[in-house]
Tab-separated table of C-alpha atoms in Angstrom:
chain	number	residue	atom	x	y	z
A	87	MET	CA	44.940	69.480	95.775
A	88	VAL	CA	45.316	66.262	93.833
A	89	SER	CA	44.801	63.128	95.865
A	90	ASN	CA	44.795	59.447	95.176
A	91	SER	CA	41.061	59.298	94.515
A	92	GLN	CA	41.129	62.059	91.935
A	93	ILE	CA	43.425	60.473	89.395
A	94	GLN	CA	42.722	61.864	85.963
A	95	THR	CA	43.778	59.632	83.138
A	96	GLY	CA	43.421	62.155	80.301
A	97	GLU	CA	46.207	64.125	78.659
A	98	PHE	CA	48.211	66.647	80.632
A	99	SER	CA	47.557	70.308	79.889
A	100	THR	CA	50.524	72.380	78.765
A	101	GLU	CA	50.690	74.018	82.188
A	102	GLU	CA	50.553	70.680	83.987
A	103	GLN	CA	53.427	69.444	81.815
A	104	ARG	CA	55.316	72.628	82.578
A	105	GLY	CA	54.815	72.019	86.295
A	106	LEU	CA	56.420	68.590	86.047
A	107	TYR	CA	59.375	69.846	84.012
A	108	ARG	CA	59.838	72.917	86.222
A	109	ALA	CA	60.103	70.685	89.268
A	110	ILE	CA	62.674	68.495	87.519
A	111	TYR	CA	64.798	71.361	86.174
A	112	SER	CA	64.694	73.624	89.195
A	113	ARG	CA	65.036	70.958	91.927
A	114	ARG	CA	68.243	71.568	93.880
A	115	ASP	CA	70.164	69.988	96.708
A	116	ILE	CA	69.494	72.609	99.378
A	117	ARG	CA	71.854	73.218	102.292
A	118	THR	CA	70.741	76.648	103.521
A	119	PHE	CA	67.308	76.966	105.087
A	120	LYS	CA	65.030	79.549	106.628
A	121	SER	CA	63.736	78.675	110.078
A	122	ASP	CA	60.042	78.794	109.072
A	123	PRO	CA	58.329	75.471	109.800
A	124	VAL	CA	56.950	73.306	106.998
A	125	PRO	CA	53.135	73.421	107.321
A	126	PRO	CA	51.747	69.982	108.295
A	127	ASP	CA	49.536	69.692	105.200
A	128	VAL	CA	52.458	70.474	102.897
A	129	LEU	CA	54.659	67.931	104.668
A	130	ALA	CA	51.895	65.332	104.457
A	131	ARG	CA	51.518	65.802	100.684
A	132	ILE	CA	55.270	65.497	100.204
A	133	ILE	CA	55.503	62.252	102.196
A	134	ARG	CA	52.469	60.777	100.454
A	135	ALA	CA	54.080	61.557	97.092
A	136	ALA	CA	57.028	59.405	98.177
A	137	HIS	CA	54.680	56.570	99.143
A	138	HIS	CA	53.437	56.595	95.538
A	139	GLY	CA	56.853	55.755	94.190
A	140	PRO	CA	57.250	52.620	92.083
A	141	SER	CA	58.412	49.454	93.805
A	142	VAL	CA	59.515	46.039	92.637
A	143	GLY	CA	56.678	43.569	93.126
A	144	PHE	CA	54.730	46.492	94.695
A	145	MET	CA	56.625	45.705	97.915
A	146	GLN	CA	56.763	49.338	99.116
A	147	PRO	CA	59.906	48.712	101.162
A	148	TRP	CA	60.112	52.228	102.610
A	149	ASP	CA	59.547	53.738	106.052
A	150	PHE	CA	59.807	57.407	106.963
A	151	ILE	CA	61.387	58.569	110.203
A	152	MET	CA	60.397	62.169	110.797
A	153	VAL	CA	63.009	63.915	112.956
A	154	GLN	CA	62.465	67.171	114.809
A	155	ASP	CA	64.068	66.402	118.174
A	156	LYS	CA	67.108	68.606	118.713
A	157	GLY	CA	69.118	66.056	120.685
A	158	ILE	CA	68.868	63.491	117.907
A	159	ARG	CA	69.759	66.018	115.251
A	160	LEU	CA	72.817	67.120	117.205
A	161	LYS	CA	74.013	63.510	117.146
A	162	VAL	CA	73.438	63.245	113.392
A	163	LYS	CA	75.287	66.523	112.898
A	164	ASP	CA	78.210	65.247	114.965
A	165	LEU	CA	78.277	62.074	112.840
A	166	PHE	CA	78.344	64.222	109.706
A	167	ASP	CA	81.171	66.401	111.034
A	168	ARG	CA	83.368	63.388	111.719
A	169	GLU	CA	82.623	61.836	108.330
A	170	ARG	CA	83.294	65.087	106.537
A	171	GLN	CA	86.655	65.325	108.236
A	172	ALA	CA	87.455	61.700	107.412
A	173	ALA	CA	86.403	62.117	103.772
A	174	SER	CA	88.596	65.193	103.389
A	175	THR	CA	91.709	63.056	103.827
A	176	PHE	CA	90.995	61.417	100.464
A	177	PHE	CA	91.299	64.703	98.580
A	178	ASP	CA	94.625	66.320	97.689
A	179	GLU	CA	95.094	70.061	97.953
A	180	PRO	CA	93.664	72.359	96.668
A	181	ARG	CA	90.667	70.016	96.370
A	182	ARG	CA	90.710	69.312	100.124
A	183	SER	CA	90.401	72.930	101.195
A	184	HIS	CA	87.753	73.455	98.552
A	185	TYR	CA	85.824	70.455	99.906
A	186	LEU	CA	86.069	71.657	103.497
A	187	SER	CA	84.860	75.121	102.492
A	188	LEU	CA	81.608	73.825	100.990
A	189	LYS	CA	78.412	73.897	103.023
A	190	LEU	CA	77.062	70.395	102.575
A	191	GLU	CA	74.137	70.057	104.970
A	192	GLY	CA	71.461	71.877	106.922
A	193	ILE	CA	70.738	69.257	109.579
A	194	LEU	CA	70.193	71.721	112.421
A	195	GLU	CA	68.822	74.783	110.590
A	196	SER	CA	66.170	72.954	108.601
A	197	PRO	CA	62.886	72.625	110.508
A	198	VAL	CA	62.510	68.901	109.817
A	199	ASN	CA	64.701	65.950	108.829
A	200	VAL	CA	63.346	62.781	107.236
A	201	CYS	CA	65.172	59.479	107.086
A	202	VAL	CA	63.845	57.202	104.331
A	203	THR	CA	64.667	53.561	104.953
A	204	CYS	CA	64.417	50.287	103.016
A	205	ASP	CA	63.177	47.066	104.620
A	206	PRO	CA	64.297	44.182	102.365
A	207	THR	CA	62.141	41.752	104.374
A	208	ARG	CA	58.838	43.501	103.793
A	209	ALA	CA	57.565	40.754	101.514
A	210	ASP	CA	58.622	37.106	101.779
A	211	VAL	CA	59.180	36.402	98.093
A	212	VAL	CA	59.228	39.547	96.008
A	213	LEU	CA	58.056	39.400	92.414
A	214	GLY	CA	60.855	40.724	90.232
A	215	ARG	CA	63.579	40.791	92.892
A	216	ASN	CA	64.945	37.347	92.133
A	217	SER	CA	67.441	38.578	89.528
A	218	ILE	CA	68.642	41.831	91.080
A	219	GLN	CA	68.571	41.859	94.885
A	220	GLU	CA	69.125	45.620	95.052
A	221	THR	CA	65.813	46.428	93.376
A	222	ASP	CA	64.309	47.187	96.780
A	223	LEU	CA	66.930	49.899	97.257
A	224	TYR	CA	66.230	51.145	93.732
A	225	SER	CA	62.532	51.434	94.614
A	226	THR	CA	63.313	53.416	97.748
A	227	CYS	CA	65.413	55.875	95.738
A	228	CYS	CA	62.571	56.415	93.266
A	229	ALA	CA	60.346	57.223	96.248
A	230	VAL	CA	62.932	59.744	97.457
A	231	GLN	CA	62.902	61.434	94.050
A	232	ASN	CA	59.095	61.725	94.217
A	233	LEU	CA	59.487	63.379	97.621
A	234	TRP	CA	62.151	65.746	96.289
A	235	LEU	CA	60.056	66.858	93.296
A	236	ALA	CA	56.844	67.248	95.311
A	237	ALA	CA	58.774	69.370	97.785
A	238	ARG	CA	60.083	71.545	94.939
A	239	ALA	CA	56.559	72.126	93.628
A	240	GLU	CA	55.545	73.182	97.158
A	241	GLY	CA	58.463	75.597	97.426
A	242	ILE	CA	60.218	73.350	99.962
A	243	GLY	CA	63.913	72.615	99.601
A	244	VAL	CA	65.452	69.192	100.219
A	245	GLY	CA	69.072	68.373	100.964
A	246	TRP	CA	70.285	64.748	100.856
A	247	VAL	CA	73.046	64.249	103.440
A	248	SER	CA	75.050	61.329	102.092
A	249	ILE	CA	78.098	61.990	104.261
A	250	LEU	CA	76.901	59.742	107.091
A	251	LYS	CA	77.903	56.202	108.038
A	252	GLN	CA	74.838	53.976	107.868
A	253	PRO	CA	75.567	51.793	110.952
A	254	GLN	CA	75.982	54.818	113.230
A	255	LEU	CA	72.929	56.556	111.758
A	256	ARG	CA	70.958	53.359	112.347
A	257	GLN	CA	72.021	53.417	115.993
A	258	ILE	CA	71.098	57.051	116.536
A	259	LEU	CA	67.608	56.502	115.118
A	260	GLY	CA	67.081	53.039	116.607
A	261	VAL	CA	66.628	51.474	113.160
A	262	PRO	CA	66.595	47.627	113.230
A	263	LEU	CA	69.709	45.948	111.890
A	264	HIS	CA	68.014	44.515	108.803
A	265	VAL	CA	66.634	47.889	107.701
A	266	ILE	CA	68.795	50.169	105.549
A	267	PRO	CA	68.735	53.934	106.178
A	268	VAL	CA	68.928	54.934	102.500
A	269	ALA	CA	68.471	58.694	102.591
A	270	TYR	CA	68.831	61.282	105.337
A	271	LEU	CA	67.018	64.393	104.116
A	272	CYS	CA	66.763	67.956	105.423
A	273	LEU	CA	63.531	69.767	104.546
A	274	GLY	CA	62.539	73.392	104.809
A	275	TYR	CA	62.017	76.657	102.980
A	276	PRO	CA	65.312	77.414	101.276
A	277	VAL	CA	67.002	80.780	101.314
A	278	GLU	CA	66.878	80.350	97.529
A	279	PHE	CA	66.576	77.757	94.773
A	280	PRO	CA	69.832	78.509	92.943
A	281	LYS	CA	69.706	78.661	89.146
A	282	GLU	CA	72.338	75.967	88.850
A	283	PRO	CA	73.535	73.139	91.119
A	284	VAL	CA	75.661	74.415	94.016
A	285	LEU	CA	78.591	72.164	93.120
A	286	GLN	CA	78.558	73.629	89.604
A	287	SER	CA	78.525	77.275	90.699
A	288	ALA	CA	81.222	76.430	93.259
A	289	GLY	CA	83.396	75.213	90.393
A	290	TRP	CA	83.478	71.636	91.657
A	291	ARG	CA	81.988	69.878	88.618
A	292	ASN	CA	79.968	70.897	85.586
A	293	ARG	CA	76.928	69.345	84.026
A	294	MET	CA	78.026	66.923	81.325
A	295	ASP	CA	76.871	67.088	77.709
A	296	LEU	CA	73.969	64.704	77.454
A	297	GLU	CA	74.839	63.852	73.855
A	298	GLY	CA	77.993	62.084	75.020
A	299	LEU	CA	76.029	59.854	77.391
A	300	ILE	CA	73.711	58.405	74.749
A	301	HIS	CA	74.416	55.120	72.991
A	302	PHE	CA	72.428	53.493	70.234
A	303	ASP	CA	71.540	49.799	70.221
A	304	GLY	CA	74.618	48.931	72.300
A	305	TRP	CA	77.430	50.575	74.291
A	306	ASP	CA	79.468	52.867	72.011
A	307	ASN	CA	76.786	52.201	69.392
A	308	GLN	CA	77.923	48.603	68.999
A	309	PRO	CA	75.963	45.512	69.928
A	310	GLY	CA	77.548	43.149	72.446
A	311	THR	CA	79.655	40.117	71.609
A	312	GLU	CA	76.505	38.029	71.787
A	313	HIS	CA	75.158	39.808	68.750
A	314	THR	CA	76.354	37.634	65.863
A	315	ASP	CA	73.329	38.142	63.649
A	316	THR	CA	74.744	41.070	61.704
A	317	GLU	CA	72.109	40.599	59.028
A	318	SER	CA	69.308	41.701	61.371
A	319	ASP	CA	67.708	45.092	61.013
A	320	PHE	CA	70.402	46.854	63.047
A	321	ASP	CA	70.053	50.378	61.771
A	322	SER	CA	71.440	53.240	63.750
A	323	GLY	CA	70.404	55.629	60.977
A	324	SER	CA	66.894	55.711	62.361
A	325	TRP	CA	68.181	57.626	65.366
A	326	GLU	CA	68.997	60.786	63.400
A	327	GLY	CA	65.685	62.467	64.247
A	328	PHE	CA	66.225	61.790	67.941
A	329	LYS	CA	69.770	63.161	67.821
A	330	ARG	CA	68.536	66.407	66.286
A	331	ALA	CA	65.675	66.657	68.798
A	332	LEU	CA	68.107	66.095	71.645
A	333	LEU	CA	70.181	69.097	70.574
A	334	ASP	CA	66.997	71.157	70.385
A	335	THR	CA	66.249	70.451	74.053
A	336	ALA	CA	69.678	71.632	75.210
A	337	GLY	CA	69.372	74.709	77.419
B	1089	MET	CA	58.312	73.528	76.439
B	1090	VAL	CA	60.404	74.163	79.501
B	1091	SER	CA	64.123	73.860	78.958
B	1092	ASN	CA	67.184	74.280	81.046
B	1093	SER	CA	67.597	77.942	80.176
B	1094	GLN	CA	64.060	78.866	81.156
B	1095	ILE	CA	64.177	77.944	84.811
B	1096	GLN	CA	61.657	79.972	86.735
B	1097	THR	CA	62.406	80.293	90.403
B	1098	GLY	CA	59.050	81.746	91.498
B	1099	GLU	CA	56.204	79.832	93.104
B	1100	PHE	CA	54.402	77.107	91.216
B	1101	SER	CA	50.881	77.866	90.025
B	1102	THR	CA	48.119	75.570	91.247
B	1103	GLU	CA	47.965	73.921	87.825
B	1104	GLU	CA	51.735	73.408	87.717
B	1105	GLN	CA	51.563	71.762	91.138
B	1106	ARG	CA	48.688	69.621	89.933
B	1107	GLY	CA	50.790	68.529	86.956
B	1108	LEU	CA	53.558	67.301	89.234
B	1109	TYR	CA	51.191	65.442	91.554
B	1110	ARG	CA	49.195	63.985	88.634
B	1111	ALA	CA	52.399	62.536	87.194
B	1112	ILE	CA	53.304	61.015	90.563
B	1113	TYR	CA	49.855	59.579	91.303
B	1114	SER	CA	49.015	58.308	87.833
B	1115	ARG	CA	52.445	56.929	86.862
B	1116	ARG	CA	52.199	53.188	86.278
B	1117	ASP	CA	54.484	50.300	85.412
B	1118	ILE	CA	53.259	49.690	81.863
B	1119	ARG	CA	53.510	46.309	80.165
B	1120	THR	CA	51.072	46.671	77.253
B	1121	PHE	CA	51.911	49.103	74.501
B	1122	LYS	CA	50.520	50.429	71.242
B	1123	SER	CA	52.874	50.170	68.297
B	1124	ASP	CA	52.929	53.944	67.588
B	1125	PRO	CA	56.467	55.308	67.716
B	1126	VAL	CA	57.526	57.812	70.381
B	1127	PRO	CA	58.125	61.138	68.552
B	1128	PRO	CA	61.828	62.097	68.661
B	1129	ASP	CA	61.196	65.420	70.413
B	1130	VAL	CA	59.141	63.711	73.133
B	1131	LEU	CA	61.809	61.056	73.633
B	1132	ALA	CA	64.495	63.740	73.809
B	1133	ARG	CA	62.630	65.658	76.534
B	1134	ILE	CA	62.157	62.480	78.541
B	1135	ILE	CA	65.844	61.550	78.393
B	1136	ARG	CA	66.950	65.089	79.223
B	1137	ALA	CA	64.662	65.011	82.273
B	1138	ALA	CA	66.603	61.959	83.473
B	1139	HIS	CA	69.900	63.773	82.956
B	1140	HIS	CA	68.651	66.427	85.379
B	1141	GLY	CA	68.345	63.930	88.200
B	1142	PRO	CA	70.294	64.568	91.394
B	1143	SER	CA	73.670	62.899	91.785
B	1144	VAL	CA	76.124	62.502	94.607
B	1145	GLY	CA	78.999	64.977	94.143
B	1146	PHE	CA	77.251	65.967	90.853
B	1147	MET	CA	78.974	62.921	89.308
B	1148	GLN	CA	76.133	62.166	86.843
B	1149	PRO	CA	77.038	58.475	86.701
B	1150	TRP	CA	74.408	57.543	84.116
B	1151	ASP	CA	74.491	56.549	80.453
B	1152	PHE	CA	71.494	55.811	78.249
B	1153	ILE	CA	71.497	52.958	75.753
B	1154	MET	CA	68.614	53.483	73.339
B	1155	VAL	CA	67.503	50.147	71.899
B	1156	GLN	CA	65.364	49.738	68.800
B	1157	ASP	CA	67.160	46.899	67.021
B	1158	LYS	CA	64.911	43.845	66.848
B	1159	GLY	CA	67.705	41.288	67.111
B	1160	ILE	CA	68.968	42.765	70.358
B	1161	ARG	CA	65.507	42.995	71.811
B	1162	LEU	CA	64.822	39.359	70.966
B	1163	LYS	CA	67.894	38.425	73.006
B	1164	VAL	CA	66.723	40.534	75.946
B	1165	LYS	CA	63.275	38.954	75.685
B	1166	ASP	CA	64.828	35.481	75.715
B	1167	LEU	CA	66.851	36.428	78.809
B	1168	PHE	CA	63.654	37.636	80.485
B	1169	ASP	CA	61.786	34.411	79.597
B	1170	ARG	CA	64.460	32.237	81.187
B	1171	GLU	CA	64.617	34.397	84.309
B	1172	ARG	CA	60.868	34.444	84.668
B	1173	GLN	CA	60.827	30.664	84.508
B	1174	ALA	CA	63.666	30.417	87.036
B	1175	ALA	CA	61.994	32.890	89.408
B	1176	SER	CA	58.727	30.958	89.272
B	1177	THR	CA	60.357	28.029	91.054
B	1178	PHE	CA	60.609	30.147	94.200
B	1179	PHE	CA	56.842	30.540	94.470
B	1180	ASP	CA	54.520	27.845	95.813
B	1181	GLU	CA	51.170	27.173	94.191
B	1182	PRO	CA	48.794	28.929	93.730
B	1183	ARG	CA	51.257	31.869	93.774
B	1184	ARG	CA	53.374	30.284	91.025
B	1185	SER	CA	50.559	29.977	88.497
B	1186	HIS	CA	49.453	33.475	89.383
B	1187	TYR	CA	52.979	34.760	88.800
B	1188	LEU	CA	53.284	32.974	85.454
B	1189	SER	CA	49.919	34.367	84.333
B	1190	LEU	CA	50.991	37.991	84.812
B	1191	LYS	CA	52.215	40.036	81.860
B	1192	LEU	CA	55.419	41.564	83.176
B	1193	GLU	CA	57.104	43.211	80.207
B	1194	GLY	CA	56.618	44.763	76.776
B	1195	ILE	CA	60.164	44.381	75.431
B	1196	LEU	CA	59.146	43.602	71.862
B	1197	GLU	CA	55.847	45.492	71.520
B	1198	SER	CA	57.115	48.803	72.871
B	1199	PRO	CA	58.666	50.992	70.148
B	1200	VAL	CA	61.815	51.734	72.127
B	1201	ASN	CA	63.755	50.273	75.060
B	1202	VAL	CA	66.203	52.293	77.149
B	1203	CYS	CA	68.866	50.813	79.399
B	1204	VAL	CA	70.017	53.258	82.086
B	1205	THR	CA	73.450	52.381	83.439
B	1206	CYS	CA	75.680	53.542	86.303
B	1207	ASP	CA	79.424	54.102	85.873
B	1208	PRO	CA	80.969	54.144	89.376
B	1209	THR	CA	84.290	55.333	87.894
B	1210	ARG	CA	82.952	58.516	86.327
B	1211	ALA	CA	84.752	60.716	88.843
B	1212	ASP	CA	87.997	59.759	90.592
B	1213	VAL	CA	87.081	60.836	94.102
B	1214	VAL	CA	83.402	61.579	94.492
B	1215	LEU	CA	82.280	64.175	97.012
B	1216	GLY	CA	79.793	62.502	99.342
B	1217	ARG	CA	80.376	58.906	98.222
B	1218	ASN	CA	82.994	58.121	100.852
B	1219	SER	CA	80.486	56.924	103.440
B	1220	ILE	CA	77.987	55.063	101.283
B	1221	GLN	CA	79.465	53.521	98.151
B	1222	GLU	CA	76.049	52.808	96.643
B	1223	THR	CA	75.135	56.482	96.356
B	1224	ASP	CA	76.025	56.388	92.658
B	1225	LEU	CA	73.367	53.706	92.167
B	1226	TYR	CA	70.956	55.797	94.236
B	1227	SER	CA	71.592	58.760	91.921
B	1228	THR	CA	70.922	56.658	88.849
B	1229	CYS	CA	67.585	55.508	90.281
B	1230	CYS	CA	66.542	59.107	90.941
B	1231	ALA	CA	67.307	59.837	87.278
B	1232	VAL	CA	65.122	56.909	86.253
B	1233	GLN	CA	62.257	58.305	88.300
B	1234	ASN	CA	62.633	61.666	86.538
B	1235	LEU	CA	62.420	59.823	83.214
B	1236	TRP	CA	59.352	57.896	84.360
B	1237	LEU	CA	57.476	61.011	85.505
B	1238	ALA	CA	58.387	63.054	82.432
B	1239	ALA	CA	57.159	60.184	80.274
B	1240	ARG	CA	53.862	60.132	82.189
B	1241	ALA	CA	53.366	63.854	81.618
B	1242	GLU	CA	53.953	63.247	77.903
B	1243	GLY	CA	51.434	60.398	77.814
B	1244	ILE	CA	54.206	57.811	77.387
B	1245	GLY	CA	54.184	54.629	79.450
B	1246	VAL	CA	57.300	53.118	80.990
B	1247	GLY	CA	57.798	49.554	82.173
B	1248	TRP	CA	60.852	48.623	84.275
B	1249	VAL	CA	61.930	45.061	83.481
B	1250	SER	CA	63.732	43.916	86.611
B	1251	ILE	CA	63.540	40.207	85.777
B	1252	LEU	CA	66.884	40.184	83.927
B	1253	LYS	CA	70.313	38.990	85.045
B	1254	GLN	CA	72.725	41.929	84.934
B	1255	PRO	CA	75.818	40.044	83.636
B	1256	GLN	CA	73.922	38.611	80.656
B	1257	LEU	CA	72.222	41.930	79.906
B	1258	ARG	CA	75.634	43.573	80.000
B	1259	GLN	CA	76.879	41.071	77.424
B	1260	ILE	CA	73.942	41.553	75.073
B	1261	LEU	CA	74.385	45.335	75.085
B	1262	GLY	CA	78.189	45.313	75.123
B	1263	VAL	CA	78.309	47.221	78.412
B	1264	PRO	CA	81.828	47.374	79.961
B	1265	LEU	CA	82.358	45.152	83.005
B	1266	HIS	CA	82.684	48.046	85.448
B	1267	VAL	CA	79.390	49.645	84.379
B	1268	ILE	CA	76.141	48.510	86.034
B	1269	PRO	CA	72.995	48.181	83.904
B	1270	VAL	CA	70.602	49.514	86.552
B	1271	ALA	CA	67.295	49.759	84.702
B	1272	TYR	CA	65.984	48.188	81.507
B	1273	LEU	CA	62.953	50.215	80.485
B	1274	CYS	CA	60.287	49.778	77.803
B	1275	LEU	CA	58.788	53.010	76.479
B	1276	GLY	CA	55.755	53.656	74.315
B	1277	TYR	CA	52.144	54.800	74.234
B	1278	PRO	CA	50.298	52.507	76.629
B	1279	VAL	CA	47.006	50.839	75.828
B	1280	GLU	CA	45.911	52.561	79.045
B	1281	PHE	CA	47.210	54.092	82.271
B	1282	PRO	CA	45.323	51.881	84.741
B	1283	LYS	CA	43.678	53.600	87.712
B	1284	GLU	CA	45.618	51.418	90.145
B	1285	PRO	CA	48.899	49.494	89.966
B	1286	VAL	CA	48.576	46.304	87.913
B	1287	LEU	CA	49.827	44.103	90.763
B	1288	GLN	CA	47.104	45.548	92.990
B	1289	SER	CA	44.245	44.994	90.546
B	1290	ALA	CA	45.629	41.505	89.882
B	1291	GLY	CA	45.258	40.774	93.593
B	1292	TRP	CA	49.009	40.320	94.115
B	1293	ARG	CA	49.602	43.002	96.750
B	1294	ASN	CA	47.759	46.099	97.969
B	1295	ARG	CA	49.011	49.562	98.697
B	1296	MET	CA	49.968	49.807	102.350
B	1297	ASP	CA	48.555	52.368	104.766
B	1298	LEU	CA	51.061	55.197	104.835
B	1299	GLU	CA	50.265	55.944	108.481
B	1300	GLY	CA	51.863	52.657	109.528
B	1301	LEU	CA	55.119	53.523	107.754
B	1302	ILE	CA	55.735	56.788	109.592
B	1303	HIS	CA	57.900	57.003	112.702
B	1304	PHE	CA	58.574	60.043	114.847
B	1305	ASP	CA	62.050	60.978	116.075
B	1306	GLY	CA	63.203	57.345	115.976
B	1307	TRP	CA	62.102	53.897	114.767
B	1308	ASP	CA	58.796	52.944	116.468
B	1309	ASN	CA	58.768	56.510	117.805
B	1310	GLN	CA	61.695	55.766	120.110
B	1311	PRO	CA	65.149	57.256	119.897
B	1312	GLY	CA	68.041	54.829	119.455
B	1313	THR	CA	70.134	53.385	122.245
B	1314	GLU	CA	72.578	56.249	121.750
B	1315	HIS	CA	69.959	58.685	122.959
B	1316	THR	CA	70.562	58.889	126.701
B	1317	ASP	CA	69.654	62.540	127.102
B	1318	THR	CA	66.014	61.951	127.984
B	1319	GLU	CA	65.752	65.498	129.326
B	1320	SER	CA	66.139	67.000	125.853
B	1321	ASP	CA	63.179	68.497	124.045
B	1322	PHE	CA	61.981	65.138	122.719
B	1323	ASP	CA	58.332	65.864	122.154
B	1324	SER	CA	56.283	63.639	119.908
B	1325	GLY	CA	53.213	65.703	120.694
B	1326	SER	CA	54.276	68.300	118.128
B	1327	TRP	CA	53.534	65.783	115.368
B	1328	GLU	CA	49.781	65.763	115.982
B	1329	GLY	CA	49.096	68.338	113.258
B	1330	PHE	CA	51.084	66.325	110.755
B	1331	LYS	CA	49.264	63.105	111.682
B	1332	ARG	CA	45.902	64.763	111.067
B	1333	ALA	CA	47.085	66.284	107.789
B	1334	LEU	CA	48.365	62.892	106.662
B	1335	LEU	CA	44.922	61.357	107.105
B	1336	ASP	CA	43.434	64.250	105.121
B	1337	THR	CA	45.645	63.405	102.141
B	1338	ALA	CA	44.541	59.751	102.069
B	1339	GLY	CA	42.678	58.987	98.845
C-alpha cells in the first residue's frame, strides 16, 4: 500500500487516474451499514489520509476522536433524535413527513464513529489565516474529504451526521471549549454504495447542471465594479473550448 | 475517462486504490507554474470532480468563476500584495523576514485561476443545516478538495491563495453580497510537485505525529462530563490493534 515514504512524482497511469475519479464519483453519504468491523489497518490508512489534507500555514488543526463505546454513541444518537425532531418543525407538509421518513444516520449500526475537530489555537500566528479566520475550518473539511475518498477506495462507507448541536456534542465527547467538533462521521461497510445520492433517489433534490454554475472572468460573466479598464484583454471567447469540453464530461 | 454514467460499484483494484492514495499523499500547494495552458478537457474533468463533492441536504452551494483575464488577475495580485504586507506586521523577526521571503502564490504565472464560492441561499430550507449553519461552507471545502485531488491525478498543480480579503475579492469579481468567495485557486502545470510541503522544506512548520492527534472514545481518551454510566462497555483496550496499524502506516 502507498505510504508517505513512497511518494511517486511521475505521471499517473490511466488506472490510477480512474481510481481517483471512481472514488470521487461513487462516494456516497452512507446511512445503512453492515455490522462487520473495519479492519484496523484499513481504518489506519483512512485516518492517515485525512492527516495528509491541506492546511493553511501547514497548521494541521485537526484531531480525531475514535468512538466505539456504546454508551457514548447512545448519547450522540439521542442528541440526533432531538435535533431531527426540532429541524422538522421548519419544514411544511408534505416536506416535513418526507424529511422524517428519511434515514439520515447510522450512529449505532456502524462499527465505528469518528469525530474530526478543529483547534484554532494550534499555532500562535498562522501564515495565511490573517485575512480569513475560517481557513482553519476549511482545512479540516478538506481533511474530511480525504478521509471520505480513502474510505470509498477501501470499500468503507462514510456518513456525515450534521444534524447535531455542536455544544452538546462537545460535552458528550469532552471536547475543550475552544475546539470545534466539525464533522461527526459514521464508518463501516455499507449495505450498498447507491448509484446516485440518496437524497436524489428519494426525490428530495436533484444534481444541478454544472454548466449553470460556471462563470467566466466575473460573476454572470461580468467583471466587478472595480474593473474599469475595459480596454484590457477581457475575452470570454477563449472559453469556448472549455465549454464544449464541459458538456463532453456530462454523464 | 471515468464519467458520471460509468460508475462502477465493485471493489477497487490495487492500482485504483494506489491512484487515490498517490493523489492524497503527493498533492501539494503549488506556487510556481509553467506557462503551458491547461487543456480544456482536463480543466473540465477537474471542475466536474468538484461538482461531485458532498453537500449538506444535497444543496450544491458552489459556483465556479473561471478567471483568465489579465486585468482582473492584476487586481487580485495587488490585493494579495497588500494583504501579505499587512499580515507580515503580525510576525516578529526573524519570522517576519522569513514570511516575506516565501513565495505564496502564482496568480499571474498560472494559466487559469478559479474562484470557488458558496451561496448559502441556494435552497430555502436545507436538510441538515439547521444545527450547524456553516455546513454549506464545509460542503464547498469538500468540493475544493475534490478539485485539488483530481488536478493532482491530471498532473495539474493547485495553489490556494488564502491571503485575500473576501469583501475586496468579491468586488473585483462582481460576486453578489450574499455569496462567499471561499477559495481562490491558481491552476497550471507546476514546475514540480515537491516531495514534501513547501512550508515544511522551508523550515516553517513540520508535519505533526498523527498518533498524538488521535483520541479514543472521548477527548484525551476520557468521556465527557455527561458520561456518568461508568459501568457501560467503555473499553479502550479494543483500540490496541488500530494503534499498532497506525504506526505501520507511518512513512
